[in-house]
Short mmCIF file of C-alpha atoms in Angstrom, two decimals:
data_model
loop_
_atom_site.label_atom_id
_atom_site.label_comp_id
_atom_site.label_asym_id
_atom_site.label_seq_id
_atom_site.Cartn_x
_atom_site.Cartn_y
_atom_site.Cartn_z
CA MET A 28 317.91 159.51 28.12
CA GLU A 29 321.46 160.33 27.12
CA MET A 30 320.23 160.76 23.48
CA GLN A 31 317.47 162.98 24.39
CA TYR A 32 319.79 165.34 26.32
CA THR A 33 322.14 165.29 23.38
CA LEU A 34 319.29 166.08 20.94
CA PHE A 35 317.90 168.92 23.23
CA LYS A 36 321.47 170.35 23.47
CA TYR A 37 321.99 170.25 19.60
CA ARG A 38 318.54 172.09 19.16
CA LEU A 39 319.29 174.68 21.88
CA ASN A 40 322.68 175.48 20.06
CA ILE A 41 320.76 175.79 16.70
CA VAL A 42 318.33 178.17 18.28
CA ILE A 43 320.87 180.22 20.10
CA GLU A 44 322.82 180.63 16.78
CA ASP A 45 319.63 181.76 15.08
CA LEU A 46 318.94 184.33 17.82
CA PHE A 47 322.58 185.80 17.75
CA LEU A 48 322.73 186.15 14.24
CA SER A 49 319.50 187.93 14.00
CA ASP A 50 320.92 190.96 15.79
CA LEU A 51 318.22 191.06 18.53
CA ASN A 52 319.14 193.19 21.58
CA ARG A 53 320.38 191.51 24.74
CA GLN A 54 317.13 191.90 26.62
CA THR A 55 315.13 190.13 23.96
CA ILE A 56 317.54 187.32 23.67
CA SER A 57 317.65 186.62 27.30
CA SER A 58 313.79 186.58 27.38
CA LEU A 59 313.78 184.27 24.30
CA LEU A 60 316.33 181.97 25.96
CA ALA A 61 314.27 181.86 28.93
CA MET A 62 311.19 180.73 27.08
CA ILE A 63 313.39 178.13 25.29
CA CYS A 64 314.22 176.65 28.86
CA MET A 65 310.54 176.70 29.75
CA ARG A 66 309.79 174.79 26.45
CA LYS A 67 307.66 177.53 25.20
CA ILE A 68 309.32 178.03 21.97
CA ALA A 69 307.57 176.31 19.02
CA LYS A 70 309.53 174.27 16.50
CA PHE A 71 310.32 175.42 13.15
CA ALA A 72 307.18 175.62 11.03
CA THR A 73 306.52 176.20 7.35
CA ILE A 74 304.16 179.00 6.11
CA LYS A 75 301.77 176.19 4.99
CA GLU A 76 301.75 174.61 8.46
CA ILE A 77 301.08 177.92 10.11
CA LEU A 78 298.15 178.67 7.80
CA SER A 79 296.79 175.24 8.43
CA GLY A 80 296.43 175.94 12.03
CA SER A 81 298.79 173.26 13.19
CA VAL A 82 300.74 175.93 15.11
CA GLU A 83 298.96 177.57 18.39
CA ILE A 84 298.34 181.45 18.15
CA GLY A 85 300.62 183.15 20.46
CA VAL A 86 303.62 180.85 20.46
CA LEU A 87 307.08 181.96 19.44
CA LEU A 88 308.20 180.27 16.19
CA LYS A 89 310.65 180.49 13.28
CA THR A 90 309.84 180.37 9.69
CA VAL A 91 311.50 180.97 6.38
CA GLY A 92 310.13 182.40 3.23
CA LYS A 93 310.95 184.66 0.24
CA VAL A 94 310.00 188.33 0.48
CA ILE A 95 307.46 189.16 -2.29
CA ASP A 96 306.28 192.59 -0.96
CA MET A 97 307.31 195.26 1.49
CA ILE A 98 305.28 198.09 2.67
CA LYS A 99 306.16 200.60 5.21
CA ASN A 100 303.32 202.55 7.23
CA ASP A 101 303.47 202.85 10.97
CA TYR A 102 305.28 199.46 11.02
CA LEU A 103 306.87 197.45 8.12
CA LYS A 104 304.75 194.69 6.51
CA LEU A 105 306.61 191.85 4.77
CA ILE A 106 304.79 189.37 2.82
CA LEU A 107 306.64 186.07 2.78
CA SER A 108 305.90 183.27 0.35
CA HIS A 109 306.69 179.47 0.06
CA GLU A 110 305.00 176.78 -1.95
CA ASN A 111 302.02 179.04 -2.99
CA SER A 112 301.32 179.93 0.55
CA GLU A 113 301.68 183.56 1.72
CA ILE A 114 301.94 185.05 5.11
CA MET A 115 302.31 188.60 6.51
CA VAL A 116 305.05 189.58 8.83
CA LYS A 117 304.61 192.93 10.91
CA VAL A 118 307.92 194.45 11.87
CA PHE A 119 307.43 197.20 14.63
CA ASP A 120 310.31 199.51 15.62
CA GLU A 121 310.98 197.90 18.88
CA PRO A 122 313.82 198.00 19.65
CA VAL A 123 314.37 201.31 18.16
CA GLY A 124 315.87 201.11 14.79
CA PHE A 125 314.59 197.54 14.02
CA ILE A 126 312.70 198.61 10.84
CA GLU A 127 315.59 200.45 9.52
CA TYR A 128 317.78 197.29 10.22
CA VAL A 129 315.44 195.12 8.25
CA LEU A 130 315.05 197.75 5.37
CA SER A 131 318.79 198.06 5.02
CA ASN A 132 319.38 194.23 4.97
CA VAL A 133 316.32 192.61 3.32
CA ASN A 134 315.09 193.44 -0.12
CA LEU A 135 312.40 192.12 -2.42
CA GLY A 136 313.14 188.47 -3.49
CA ALA A 137 315.30 187.74 -0.60
CA TYR A 138 315.09 184.71 1.59
CA VAL A 139 314.56 185.38 5.14
CA LEU A 140 314.62 183.64 8.59
CA VAL A 141 311.86 185.03 10.95
CA ILE A 142 311.60 184.55 14.54
CA GLY A 143 308.33 185.87 16.00
CA TYR A 144 304.93 185.56 17.78
CA LEU A 145 301.98 184.16 15.92
CA LYS A 146 298.86 186.44 16.28
CA LYS A 147 295.40 186.32 14.76
CA ILE A 148 293.03 189.21 14.42
CA ASP A 149 289.67 189.29 12.61
CA GLY A 150 290.61 185.77 11.13
CA SER A 151 293.77 187.13 9.55
CA ILE A 152 297.04 185.12 10.88
CA TYR A 153 300.31 187.09 10.86
CA ILE A 154 303.62 186.91 12.63
CA VAL A 155 304.84 189.87 14.75
CA ALA A 156 308.60 189.77 14.15
CA LYS A 157 311.26 189.67 16.87
CA GLY A 158 314.16 188.95 14.43
CA VAL A 159 314.57 189.02 10.85
CA ARG A 160 317.52 187.75 9.02
CA LYS A 161 318.49 187.56 5.35
CA ILE A 162 319.57 184.11 4.40
CA ASP A 163 321.01 182.53 1.20
CA GLU A 164 319.18 179.86 -0.70
CA LYS A 165 321.10 177.12 0.57
CA LEU A 166 320.36 177.91 4.03
CA TYR A 167 316.57 178.33 3.17
CA LYS A 168 316.51 174.90 1.80
CA TYR A 169 318.35 173.57 4.81
CA TYR A 170 315.75 174.94 7.06
CA LEU A 171 312.95 173.31 4.88
CA LEU A 172 314.66 169.87 4.89
CA ARG A 173 315.27 169.99 8.70
CA GLY A 174 311.62 170.71 9.23
CA LYS A 175 310.52 167.83 7.14
CA LEU A 176 313.12 165.53 8.60
CA HIS A 177 311.78 166.58 12.16
CA ASP A 178 308.22 165.67 10.98
CA ILE A 179 309.35 162.31 9.77
CA LYS A 180 311.07 161.55 13.27
CA SER A 181 308.11 162.68 15.17
CA SER A 182 305.58 160.56 13.29
#
């Protein structure tokens, strides 16, 4: 029991660090922390896992990828890539200025950490971003290894 509590505390600290480093507003952070406490947050998932259907629609998740395309219309559309898999990330201007923040901090070819909700419309799966943070290649690889390590432990 003590080990499970320590593991939960460790995971919670990592998630909190991710949230605060993603420059979310206080209201969003507090609602995300409430969801974590209610165990409604999904584990880290790779783009391939998301597209395979192993992550439920509507859950909050985090993933990493390389930005291969950026298109700005009414919202900002990012296309993330990892291991020949691609997923669309929609960034809406809520809170106000969020799109400009992402545009000023993320460029094509950058590695990013995305925290958001998984959605599906007309058979198309995408992520509605609540936080986007540019990361370096070392941190990108760390998240991928951490995800693989968690899969090994849980099987």
